PDB file of C-alpha atoms and ligand atoms in Angstrom:
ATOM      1  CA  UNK A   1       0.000   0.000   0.000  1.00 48.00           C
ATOM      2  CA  UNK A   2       1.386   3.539  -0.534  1.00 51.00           C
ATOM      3  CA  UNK A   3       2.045   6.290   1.706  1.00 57.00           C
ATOM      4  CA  UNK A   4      -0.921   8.320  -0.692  1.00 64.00           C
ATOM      5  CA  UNK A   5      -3.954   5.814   0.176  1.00 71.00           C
ATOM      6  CA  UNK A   6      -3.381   6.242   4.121  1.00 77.00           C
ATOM      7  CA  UNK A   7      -5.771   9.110   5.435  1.00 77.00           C
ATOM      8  CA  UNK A   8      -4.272  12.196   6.410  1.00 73.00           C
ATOM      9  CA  UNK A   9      -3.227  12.373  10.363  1.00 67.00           C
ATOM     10  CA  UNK A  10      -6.254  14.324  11.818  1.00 68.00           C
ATOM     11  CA  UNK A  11      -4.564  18.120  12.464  1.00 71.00           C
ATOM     12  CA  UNK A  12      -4.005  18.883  16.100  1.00 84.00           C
ATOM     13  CA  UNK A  13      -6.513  21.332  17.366  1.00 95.00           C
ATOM     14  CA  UNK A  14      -5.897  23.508  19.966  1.00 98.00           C
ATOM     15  CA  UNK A  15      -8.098  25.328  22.771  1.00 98.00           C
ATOM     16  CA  UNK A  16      -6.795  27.886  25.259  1.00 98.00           C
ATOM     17  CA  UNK A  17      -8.345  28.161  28.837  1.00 98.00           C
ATOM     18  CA  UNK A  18      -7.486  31.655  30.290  1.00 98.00           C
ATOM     19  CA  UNK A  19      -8.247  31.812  34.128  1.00 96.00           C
ATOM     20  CA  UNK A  20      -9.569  35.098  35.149  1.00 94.00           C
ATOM     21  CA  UNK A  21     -11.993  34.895  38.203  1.00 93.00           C
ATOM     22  CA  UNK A  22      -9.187  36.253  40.468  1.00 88.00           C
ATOM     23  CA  UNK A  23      -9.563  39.283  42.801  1.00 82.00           C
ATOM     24  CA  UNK A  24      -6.484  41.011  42.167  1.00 79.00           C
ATOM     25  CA  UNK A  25      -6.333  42.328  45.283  1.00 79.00           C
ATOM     26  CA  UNK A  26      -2.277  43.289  44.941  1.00 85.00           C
ATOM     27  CA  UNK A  27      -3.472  45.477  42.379  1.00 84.00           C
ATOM     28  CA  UNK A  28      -5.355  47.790  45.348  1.00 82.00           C
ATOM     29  CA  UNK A  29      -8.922  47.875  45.825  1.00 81.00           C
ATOM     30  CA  UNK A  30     -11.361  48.324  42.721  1.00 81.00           C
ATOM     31  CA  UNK A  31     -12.957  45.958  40.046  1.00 81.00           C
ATOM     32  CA  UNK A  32     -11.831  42.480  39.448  1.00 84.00           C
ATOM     33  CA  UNK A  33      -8.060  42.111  38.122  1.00 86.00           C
ATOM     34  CA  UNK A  34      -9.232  40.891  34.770  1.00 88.00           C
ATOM     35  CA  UNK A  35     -12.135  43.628  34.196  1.00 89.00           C
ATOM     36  CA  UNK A  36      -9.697  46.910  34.738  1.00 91.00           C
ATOM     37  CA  UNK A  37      -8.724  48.697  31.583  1.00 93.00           C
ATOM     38  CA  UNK A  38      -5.341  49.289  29.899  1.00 95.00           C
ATOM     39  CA  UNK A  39      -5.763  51.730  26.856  1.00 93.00           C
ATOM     40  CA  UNK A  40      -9.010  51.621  27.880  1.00 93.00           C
ATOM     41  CA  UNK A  41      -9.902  47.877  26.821  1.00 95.00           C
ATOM     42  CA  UNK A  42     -10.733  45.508  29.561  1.00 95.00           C
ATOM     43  CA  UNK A  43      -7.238  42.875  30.484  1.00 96.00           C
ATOM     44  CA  UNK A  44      -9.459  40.283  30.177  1.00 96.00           C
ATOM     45  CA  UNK A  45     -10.120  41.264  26.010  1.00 97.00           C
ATOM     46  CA  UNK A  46      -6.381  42.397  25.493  1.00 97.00           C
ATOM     47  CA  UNK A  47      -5.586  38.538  26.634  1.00 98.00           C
ATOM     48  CA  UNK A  48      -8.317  36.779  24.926  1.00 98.00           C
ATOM     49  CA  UNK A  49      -7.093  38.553  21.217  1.00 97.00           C
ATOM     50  CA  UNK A  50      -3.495  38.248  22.116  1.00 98.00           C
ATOM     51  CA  UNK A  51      -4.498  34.315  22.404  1.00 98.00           C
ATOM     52  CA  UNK A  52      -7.243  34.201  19.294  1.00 97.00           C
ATOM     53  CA  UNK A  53      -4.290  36.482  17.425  1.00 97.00           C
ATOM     54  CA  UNK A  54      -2.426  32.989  16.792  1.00 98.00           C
ATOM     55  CA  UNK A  55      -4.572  30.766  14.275  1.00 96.00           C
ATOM     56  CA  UNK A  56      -3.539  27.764  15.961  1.00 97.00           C
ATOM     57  CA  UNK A  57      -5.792  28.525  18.704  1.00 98.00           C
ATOM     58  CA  UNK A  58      -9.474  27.728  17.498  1.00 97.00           C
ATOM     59  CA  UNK A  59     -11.466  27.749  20.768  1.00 98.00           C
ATOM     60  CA  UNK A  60     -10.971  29.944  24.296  1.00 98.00           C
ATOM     61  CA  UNK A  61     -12.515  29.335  26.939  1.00 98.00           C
ATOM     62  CA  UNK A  62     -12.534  32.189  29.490  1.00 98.00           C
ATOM     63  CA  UNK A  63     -12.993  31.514  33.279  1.00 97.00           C
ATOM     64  CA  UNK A  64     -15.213  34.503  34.744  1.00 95.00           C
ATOM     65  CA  UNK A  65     -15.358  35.057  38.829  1.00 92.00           C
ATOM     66  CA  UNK A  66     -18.836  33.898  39.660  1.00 92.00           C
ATOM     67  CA  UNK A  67     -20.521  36.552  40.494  1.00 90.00           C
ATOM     68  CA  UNK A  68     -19.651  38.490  37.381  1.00 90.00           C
ATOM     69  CA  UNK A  69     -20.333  35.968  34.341  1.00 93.00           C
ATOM     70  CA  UNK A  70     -22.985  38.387  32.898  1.00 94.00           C
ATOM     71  CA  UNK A  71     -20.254  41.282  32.928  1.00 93.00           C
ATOM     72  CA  UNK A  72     -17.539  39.170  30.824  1.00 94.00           C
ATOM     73  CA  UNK A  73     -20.260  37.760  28.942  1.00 95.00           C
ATOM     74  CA  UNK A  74     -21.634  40.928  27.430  1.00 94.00           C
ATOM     75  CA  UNK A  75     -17.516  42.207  26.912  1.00 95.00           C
ATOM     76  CA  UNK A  76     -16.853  39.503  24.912  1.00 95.00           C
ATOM     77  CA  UNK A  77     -19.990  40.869  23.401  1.00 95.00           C
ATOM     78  CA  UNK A  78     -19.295  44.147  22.705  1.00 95.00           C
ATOM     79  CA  UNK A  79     -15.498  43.297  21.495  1.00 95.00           C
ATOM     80  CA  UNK A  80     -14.368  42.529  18.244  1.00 92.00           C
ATOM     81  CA  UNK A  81     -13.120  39.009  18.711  1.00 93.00           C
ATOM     82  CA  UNK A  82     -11.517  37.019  15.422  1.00 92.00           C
ATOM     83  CA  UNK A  83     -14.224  35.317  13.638  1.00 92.00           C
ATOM     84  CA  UNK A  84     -12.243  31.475  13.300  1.00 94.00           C
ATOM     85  CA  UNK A  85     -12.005  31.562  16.901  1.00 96.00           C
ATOM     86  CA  UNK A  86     -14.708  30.048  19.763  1.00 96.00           C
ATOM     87  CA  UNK A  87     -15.508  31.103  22.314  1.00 97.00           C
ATOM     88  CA  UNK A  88     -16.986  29.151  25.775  1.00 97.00           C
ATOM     89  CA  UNK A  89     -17.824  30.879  29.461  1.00 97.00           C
ATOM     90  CA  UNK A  90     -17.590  29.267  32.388  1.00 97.00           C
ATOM     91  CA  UNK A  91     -17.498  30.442  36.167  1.00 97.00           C
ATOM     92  CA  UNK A  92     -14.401  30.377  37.588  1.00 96.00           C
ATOM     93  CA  UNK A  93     -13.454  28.685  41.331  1.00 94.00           C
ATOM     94  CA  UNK A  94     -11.950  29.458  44.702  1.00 92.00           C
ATOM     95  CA  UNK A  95      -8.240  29.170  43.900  1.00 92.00           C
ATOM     96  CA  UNK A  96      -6.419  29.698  40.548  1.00 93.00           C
ATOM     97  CA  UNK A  97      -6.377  25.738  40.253  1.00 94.00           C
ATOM     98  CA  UNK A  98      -9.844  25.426  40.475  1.00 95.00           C
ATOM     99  CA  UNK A  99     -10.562  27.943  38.110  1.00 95.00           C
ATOM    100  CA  UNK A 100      -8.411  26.262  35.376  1.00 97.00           C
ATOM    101  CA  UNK A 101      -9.888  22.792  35.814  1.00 97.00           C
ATOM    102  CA  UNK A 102     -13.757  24.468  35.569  1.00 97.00           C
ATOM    103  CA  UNK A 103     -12.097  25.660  32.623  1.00 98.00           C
ATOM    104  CA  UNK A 104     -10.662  21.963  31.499  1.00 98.00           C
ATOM    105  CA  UNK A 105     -14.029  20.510  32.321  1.00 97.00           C
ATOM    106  CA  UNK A 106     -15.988  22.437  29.808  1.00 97.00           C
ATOM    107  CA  UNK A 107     -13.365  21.165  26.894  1.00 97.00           C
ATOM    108  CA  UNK A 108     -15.282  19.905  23.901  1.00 96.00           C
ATOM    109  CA  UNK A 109     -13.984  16.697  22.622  1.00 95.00           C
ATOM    110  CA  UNK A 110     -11.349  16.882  19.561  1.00 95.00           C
ATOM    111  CA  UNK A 111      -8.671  19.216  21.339  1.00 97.00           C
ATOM    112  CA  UNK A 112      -5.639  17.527  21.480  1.00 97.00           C
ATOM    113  CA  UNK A 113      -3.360  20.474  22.998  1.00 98.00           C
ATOM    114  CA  UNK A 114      -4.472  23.077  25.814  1.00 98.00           C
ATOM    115  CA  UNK A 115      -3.180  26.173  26.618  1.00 98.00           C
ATOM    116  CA  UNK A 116      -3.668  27.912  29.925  1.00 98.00           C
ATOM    117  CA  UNK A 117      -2.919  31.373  30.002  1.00 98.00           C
ATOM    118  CA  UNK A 118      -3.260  34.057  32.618  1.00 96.00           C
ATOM    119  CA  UNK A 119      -5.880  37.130  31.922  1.00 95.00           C
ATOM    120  CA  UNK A 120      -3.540  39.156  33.834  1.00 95.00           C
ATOM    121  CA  UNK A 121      -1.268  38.621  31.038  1.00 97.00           C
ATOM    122  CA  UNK A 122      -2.698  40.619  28.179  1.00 97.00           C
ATOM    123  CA  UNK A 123       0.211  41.632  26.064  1.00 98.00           C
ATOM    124  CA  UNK A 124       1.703  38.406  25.443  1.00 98.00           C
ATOM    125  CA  UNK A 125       2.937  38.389  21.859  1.00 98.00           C
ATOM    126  CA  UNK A 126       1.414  35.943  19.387  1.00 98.00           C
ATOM    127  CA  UNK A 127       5.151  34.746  18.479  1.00 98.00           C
ATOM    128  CA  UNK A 128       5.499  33.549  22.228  1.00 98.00           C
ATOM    129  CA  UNK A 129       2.220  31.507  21.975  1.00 98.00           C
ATOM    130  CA  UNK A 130       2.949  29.889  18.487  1.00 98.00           C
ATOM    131  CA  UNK A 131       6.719  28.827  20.077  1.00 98.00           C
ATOM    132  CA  UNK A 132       4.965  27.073  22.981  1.00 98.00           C
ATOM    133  CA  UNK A 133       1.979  25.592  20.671  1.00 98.00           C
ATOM    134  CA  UNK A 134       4.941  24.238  18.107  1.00 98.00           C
ATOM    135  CA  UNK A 135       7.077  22.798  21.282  1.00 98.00           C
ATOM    136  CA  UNK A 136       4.003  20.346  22.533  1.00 98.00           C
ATOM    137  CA  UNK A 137       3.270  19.732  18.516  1.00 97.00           C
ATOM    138  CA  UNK A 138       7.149  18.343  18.292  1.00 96.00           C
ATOM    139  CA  UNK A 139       5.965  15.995  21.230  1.00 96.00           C
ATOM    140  CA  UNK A 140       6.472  18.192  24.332  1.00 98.00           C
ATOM    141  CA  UNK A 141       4.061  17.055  26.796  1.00 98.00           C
ATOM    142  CA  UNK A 142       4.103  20.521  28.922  1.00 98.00           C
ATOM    143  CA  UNK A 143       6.038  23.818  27.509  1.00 98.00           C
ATOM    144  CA  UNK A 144       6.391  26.811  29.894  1.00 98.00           C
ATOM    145  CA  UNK A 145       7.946  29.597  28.275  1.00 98.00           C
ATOM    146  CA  UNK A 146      10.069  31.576  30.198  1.00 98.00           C
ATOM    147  CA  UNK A 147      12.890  34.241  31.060  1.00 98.00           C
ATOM    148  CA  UNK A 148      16.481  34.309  33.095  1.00 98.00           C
ATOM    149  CA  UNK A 149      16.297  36.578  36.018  1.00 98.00           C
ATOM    150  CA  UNK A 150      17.519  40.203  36.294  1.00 96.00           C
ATOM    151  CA  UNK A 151      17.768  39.995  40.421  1.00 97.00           C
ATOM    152  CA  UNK A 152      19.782  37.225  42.190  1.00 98.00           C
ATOM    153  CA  UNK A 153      17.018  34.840  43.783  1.00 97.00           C
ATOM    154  CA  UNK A 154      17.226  34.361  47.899  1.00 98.00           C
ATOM    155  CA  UNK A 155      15.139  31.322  49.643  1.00 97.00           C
ATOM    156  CA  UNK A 156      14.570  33.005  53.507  1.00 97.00           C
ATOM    157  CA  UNK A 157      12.744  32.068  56.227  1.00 97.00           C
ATOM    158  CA  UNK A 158       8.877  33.768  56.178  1.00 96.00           C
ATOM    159  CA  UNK A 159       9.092  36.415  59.176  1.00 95.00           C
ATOM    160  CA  UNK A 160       5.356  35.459  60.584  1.00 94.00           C
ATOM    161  CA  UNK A 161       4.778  39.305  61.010  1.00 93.00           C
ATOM    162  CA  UNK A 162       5.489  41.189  57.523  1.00 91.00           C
ATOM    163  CA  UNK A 163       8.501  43.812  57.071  1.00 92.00           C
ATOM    164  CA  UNK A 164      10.769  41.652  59.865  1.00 96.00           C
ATOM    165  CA  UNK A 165      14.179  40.525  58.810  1.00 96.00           C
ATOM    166  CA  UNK A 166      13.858  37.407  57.784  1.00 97.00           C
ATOM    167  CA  UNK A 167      17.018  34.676  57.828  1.00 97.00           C
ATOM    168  CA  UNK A 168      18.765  34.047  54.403  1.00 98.00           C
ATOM    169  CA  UNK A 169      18.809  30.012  53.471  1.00 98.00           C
ATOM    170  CA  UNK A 170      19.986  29.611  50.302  1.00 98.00           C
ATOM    171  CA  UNK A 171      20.921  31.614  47.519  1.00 98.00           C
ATOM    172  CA  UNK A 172      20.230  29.668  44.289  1.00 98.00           C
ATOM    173  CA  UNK A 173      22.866  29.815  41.422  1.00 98.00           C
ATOM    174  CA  UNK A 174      20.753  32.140  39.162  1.00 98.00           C
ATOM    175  CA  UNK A 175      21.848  31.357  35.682  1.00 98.00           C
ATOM    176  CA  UNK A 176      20.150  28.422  36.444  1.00 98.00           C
ATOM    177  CA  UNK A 177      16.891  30.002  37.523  1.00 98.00           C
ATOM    178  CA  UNK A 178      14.039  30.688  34.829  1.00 98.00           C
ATOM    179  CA  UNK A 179      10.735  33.139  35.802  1.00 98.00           C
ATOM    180  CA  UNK A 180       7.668  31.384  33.851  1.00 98.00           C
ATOM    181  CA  UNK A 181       5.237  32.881  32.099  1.00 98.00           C
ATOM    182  CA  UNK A 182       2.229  31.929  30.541  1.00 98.00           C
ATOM    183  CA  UNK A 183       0.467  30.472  27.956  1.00 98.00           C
ATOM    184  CA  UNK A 184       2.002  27.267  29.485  1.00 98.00           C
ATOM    185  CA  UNK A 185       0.766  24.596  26.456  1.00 98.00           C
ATOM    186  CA  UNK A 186       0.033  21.184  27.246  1.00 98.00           C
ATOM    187  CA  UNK A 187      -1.114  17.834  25.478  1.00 97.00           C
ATOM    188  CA  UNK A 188      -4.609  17.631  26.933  1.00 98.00           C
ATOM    189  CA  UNK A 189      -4.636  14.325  28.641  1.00 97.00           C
ATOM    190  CA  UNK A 190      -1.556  14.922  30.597  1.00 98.00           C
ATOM    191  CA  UNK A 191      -2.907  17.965  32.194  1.00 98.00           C
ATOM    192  CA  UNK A 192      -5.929  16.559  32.380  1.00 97.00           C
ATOM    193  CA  UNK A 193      -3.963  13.968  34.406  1.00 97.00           C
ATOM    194  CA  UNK A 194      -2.243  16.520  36.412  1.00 97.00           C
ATOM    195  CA  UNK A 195      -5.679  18.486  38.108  1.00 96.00           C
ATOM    196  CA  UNK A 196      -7.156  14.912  38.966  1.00 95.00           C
ATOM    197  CA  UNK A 197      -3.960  13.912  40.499  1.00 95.00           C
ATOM    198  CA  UNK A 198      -2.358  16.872  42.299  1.00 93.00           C
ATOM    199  CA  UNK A 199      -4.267  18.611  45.481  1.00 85.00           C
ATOM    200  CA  UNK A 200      -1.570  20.679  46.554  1.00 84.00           C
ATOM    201  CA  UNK A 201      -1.777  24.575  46.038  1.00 83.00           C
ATOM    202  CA  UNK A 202       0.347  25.301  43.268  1.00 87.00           C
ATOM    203  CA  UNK A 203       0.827  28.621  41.847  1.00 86.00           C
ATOM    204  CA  UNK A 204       1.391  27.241  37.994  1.00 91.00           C
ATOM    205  CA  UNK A 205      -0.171  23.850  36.051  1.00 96.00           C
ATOM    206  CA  UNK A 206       3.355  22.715  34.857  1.00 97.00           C
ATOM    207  CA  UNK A 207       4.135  22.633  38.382  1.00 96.00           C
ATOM    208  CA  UNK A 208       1.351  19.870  38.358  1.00 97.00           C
ATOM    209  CA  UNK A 209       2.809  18.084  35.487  1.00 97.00           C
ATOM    210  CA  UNK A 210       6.019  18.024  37.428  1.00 96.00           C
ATOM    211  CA  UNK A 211       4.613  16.003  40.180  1.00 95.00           C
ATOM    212  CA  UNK A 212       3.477  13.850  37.898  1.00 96.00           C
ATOM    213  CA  UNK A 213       6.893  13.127  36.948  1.00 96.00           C
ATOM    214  CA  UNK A 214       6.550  14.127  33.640  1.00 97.00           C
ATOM    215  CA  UNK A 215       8.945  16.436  31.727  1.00 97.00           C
ATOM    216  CA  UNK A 216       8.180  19.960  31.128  1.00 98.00           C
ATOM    217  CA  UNK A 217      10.435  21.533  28.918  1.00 98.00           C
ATOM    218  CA  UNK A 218      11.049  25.722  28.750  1.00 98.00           C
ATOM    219  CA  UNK A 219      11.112  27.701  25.640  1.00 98.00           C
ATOM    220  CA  UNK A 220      11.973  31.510  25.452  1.00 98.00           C
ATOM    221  CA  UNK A 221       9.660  33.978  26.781  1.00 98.00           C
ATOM    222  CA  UNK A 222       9.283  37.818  26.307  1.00 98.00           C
ATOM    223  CA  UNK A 223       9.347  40.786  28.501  1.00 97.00           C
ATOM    224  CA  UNK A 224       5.939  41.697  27.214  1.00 98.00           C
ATOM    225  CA  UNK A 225       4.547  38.995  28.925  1.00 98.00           C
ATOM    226  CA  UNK A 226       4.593  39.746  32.398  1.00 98.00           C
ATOM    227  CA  UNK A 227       2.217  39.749  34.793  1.00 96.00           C
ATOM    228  CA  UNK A 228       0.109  42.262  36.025  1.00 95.00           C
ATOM    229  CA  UNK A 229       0.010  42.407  39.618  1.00 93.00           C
ATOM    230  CA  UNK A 230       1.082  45.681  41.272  1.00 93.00           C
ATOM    231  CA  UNK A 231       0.083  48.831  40.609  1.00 93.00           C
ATOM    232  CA  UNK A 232       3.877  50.055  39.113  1.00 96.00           C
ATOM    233  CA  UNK A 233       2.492  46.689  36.238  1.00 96.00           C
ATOM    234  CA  UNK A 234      -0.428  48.810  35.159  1.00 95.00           C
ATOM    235  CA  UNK A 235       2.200  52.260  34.065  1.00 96.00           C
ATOM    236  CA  UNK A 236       4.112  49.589  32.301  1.00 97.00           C
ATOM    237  CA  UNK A 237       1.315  47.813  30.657  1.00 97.00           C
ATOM    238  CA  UNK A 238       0.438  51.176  29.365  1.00 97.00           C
ATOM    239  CA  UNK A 239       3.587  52.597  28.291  1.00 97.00           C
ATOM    240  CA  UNK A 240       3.702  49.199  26.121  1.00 97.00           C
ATOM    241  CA  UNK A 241       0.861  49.890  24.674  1.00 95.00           C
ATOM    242  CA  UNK A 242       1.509  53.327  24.000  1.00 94.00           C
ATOM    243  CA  UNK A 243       4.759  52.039  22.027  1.00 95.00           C
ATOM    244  CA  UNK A 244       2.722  49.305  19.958  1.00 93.00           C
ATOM    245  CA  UNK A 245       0.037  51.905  19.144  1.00 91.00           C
ATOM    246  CA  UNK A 246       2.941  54.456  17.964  1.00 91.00           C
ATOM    247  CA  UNK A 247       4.854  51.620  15.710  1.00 90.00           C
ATOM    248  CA  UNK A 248       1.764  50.477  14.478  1.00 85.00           C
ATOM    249  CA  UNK A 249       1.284  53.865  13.441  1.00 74.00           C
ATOM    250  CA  UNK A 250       4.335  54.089  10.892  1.00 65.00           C
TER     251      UNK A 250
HETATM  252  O1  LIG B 301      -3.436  35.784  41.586  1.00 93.24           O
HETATM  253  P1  LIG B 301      -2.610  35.501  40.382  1.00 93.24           P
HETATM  254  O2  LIG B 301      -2.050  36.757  39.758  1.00 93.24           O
HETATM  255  O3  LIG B 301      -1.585  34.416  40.537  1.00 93.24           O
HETATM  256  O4  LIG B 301      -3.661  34.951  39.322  1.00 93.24           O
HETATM  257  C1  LIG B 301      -3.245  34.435  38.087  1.00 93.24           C
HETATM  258  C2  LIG B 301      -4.458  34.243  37.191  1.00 93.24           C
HETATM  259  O5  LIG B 301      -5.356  33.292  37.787  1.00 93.24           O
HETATM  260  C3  LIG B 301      -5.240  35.539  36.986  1.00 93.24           C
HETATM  261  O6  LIG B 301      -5.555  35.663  35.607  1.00 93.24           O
HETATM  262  C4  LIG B 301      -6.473  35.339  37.850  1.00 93.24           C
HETATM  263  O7  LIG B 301      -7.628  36.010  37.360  1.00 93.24           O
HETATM  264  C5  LIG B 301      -6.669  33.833  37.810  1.00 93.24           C
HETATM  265  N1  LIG B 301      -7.406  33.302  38.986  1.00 93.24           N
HETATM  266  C6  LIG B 301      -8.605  32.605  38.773  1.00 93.24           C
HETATM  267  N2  LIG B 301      -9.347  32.140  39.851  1.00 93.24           N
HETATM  268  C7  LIG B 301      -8.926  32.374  41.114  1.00 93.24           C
HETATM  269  C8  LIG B 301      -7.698  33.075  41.350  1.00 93.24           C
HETATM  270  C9  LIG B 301      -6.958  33.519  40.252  1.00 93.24           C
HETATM  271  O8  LIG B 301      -9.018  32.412  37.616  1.00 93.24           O
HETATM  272  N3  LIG B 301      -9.709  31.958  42.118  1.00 93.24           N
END
């Protein structure tokens, strides 16, 4: 028989979950995390088009808090969103964990790699995703991408009251230390695996692969993906976009 009468390999689809039902509350008091504006566009839209901007990405499914699914519901509305792309809402959980496997729970059948990728990441280039979605289509069972540190890295001792000195443990060789960003891509049934398995608070889902003993392998991130968390994130988030707008403009 020749290679022509085989049928084709199915392609690999891909969804992306993006948790965003968290509070935010380093950010200082005011709306959800996710629902405050940079250039005046909600995070939560800036991170679902930075996602949909890749065409390897053909459903996301966005993780609202729970008390405010009608609010993200009628943003997604009122935003242009790429046509090719679903999209799915689901109410979002207690911890960041939980919130994620809502997310994984609502999967339709036929998606063979997930992406989970924080709303309070909204600038994260479409290059970065398409790197992480090519790494788990090579055969990477969990990709993180991320970036070598600026600061040299200390493990301490918690003071129990904030501001106290706290004792020095370790100091970690840091060109050996990576900061992780997100999307984090994974094939579907091993992080599927992961959230039944693992019921320890973890603060990323390759961390869960990890405990699996699986492999998760790191590919380069960008500076444009950080997180937003403080308010000193928000001037920077801004002056990016400020840039973008000004080189788009030439
Ligand atoms: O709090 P942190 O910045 O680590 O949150 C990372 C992402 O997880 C954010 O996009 C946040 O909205 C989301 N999250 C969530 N559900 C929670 C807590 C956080 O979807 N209960």
């Amino acid at each position: 028989m020749s290679d022509d009468s085989l049928p084709a390999p199915a392609p690999t689809r891909t969804a992306a979950v993006i948790p965003a039902a968290g509070r935010g509350v380093r950010l200082g008091p005011g709306a959800p995390k996710a629902l405050r504006t940079l250039g005046g566009t909600p995070m939560l839209i800036h991170a679902v088009r930075a996602l949909a901007a890749s065409r390897a990405v053909s459903l996301v499914v966005v993780v609202a808090p729970p008390d405010g699914t009608a609010e993200v519901k009628s943003l997604l509305d009122a935003h242009a969103l790429p046509e090719r792309t679903d999209f799915l809402l689901v109410p979002g959980g207690e911890s960041r964990q939980e919130s994620v496997r809502l997310g994984l729970d609502a999967l339709p059948p036929g998606y063979d790699i997930v992406l989970v990728h924080d709303a309070a990441r909204p600038l994260v280039p479409v290059d970065t995703v398409d790197a992480v979605i090519e790494a788990v289509r090579e055969g990477a069972p969990a990709v993180v991408p991320a970036l070598p540190l600026a600061d040299t890295v200390k493990e301490v001792e918690p003071a129990a009251t904030q501001g106290e000195p706290e004792p020095v443990l370790a100091t970690p060789e840091r060109a050996r230390l990576r900061a992780v960003q997100t999307p984090q891509g994974f094939d579907r049934a091993t992080l599927i695996r992961a959230h039944e398995t693992v019921t320890d608070d973890v603060t990323d889902d390759a961390g869960m692969v990890e405990q699996l003993g699986v492999t998760v392998v790191v590919v380069p991130g960008h500076e444009e993906a950080f997180k937003v968390t403080r308010p000193l994130d928000l001037v920077l988030a801004e002056a990016v976009l400020a840039r973008r707008r000004l080189n788009d403009g030439f």
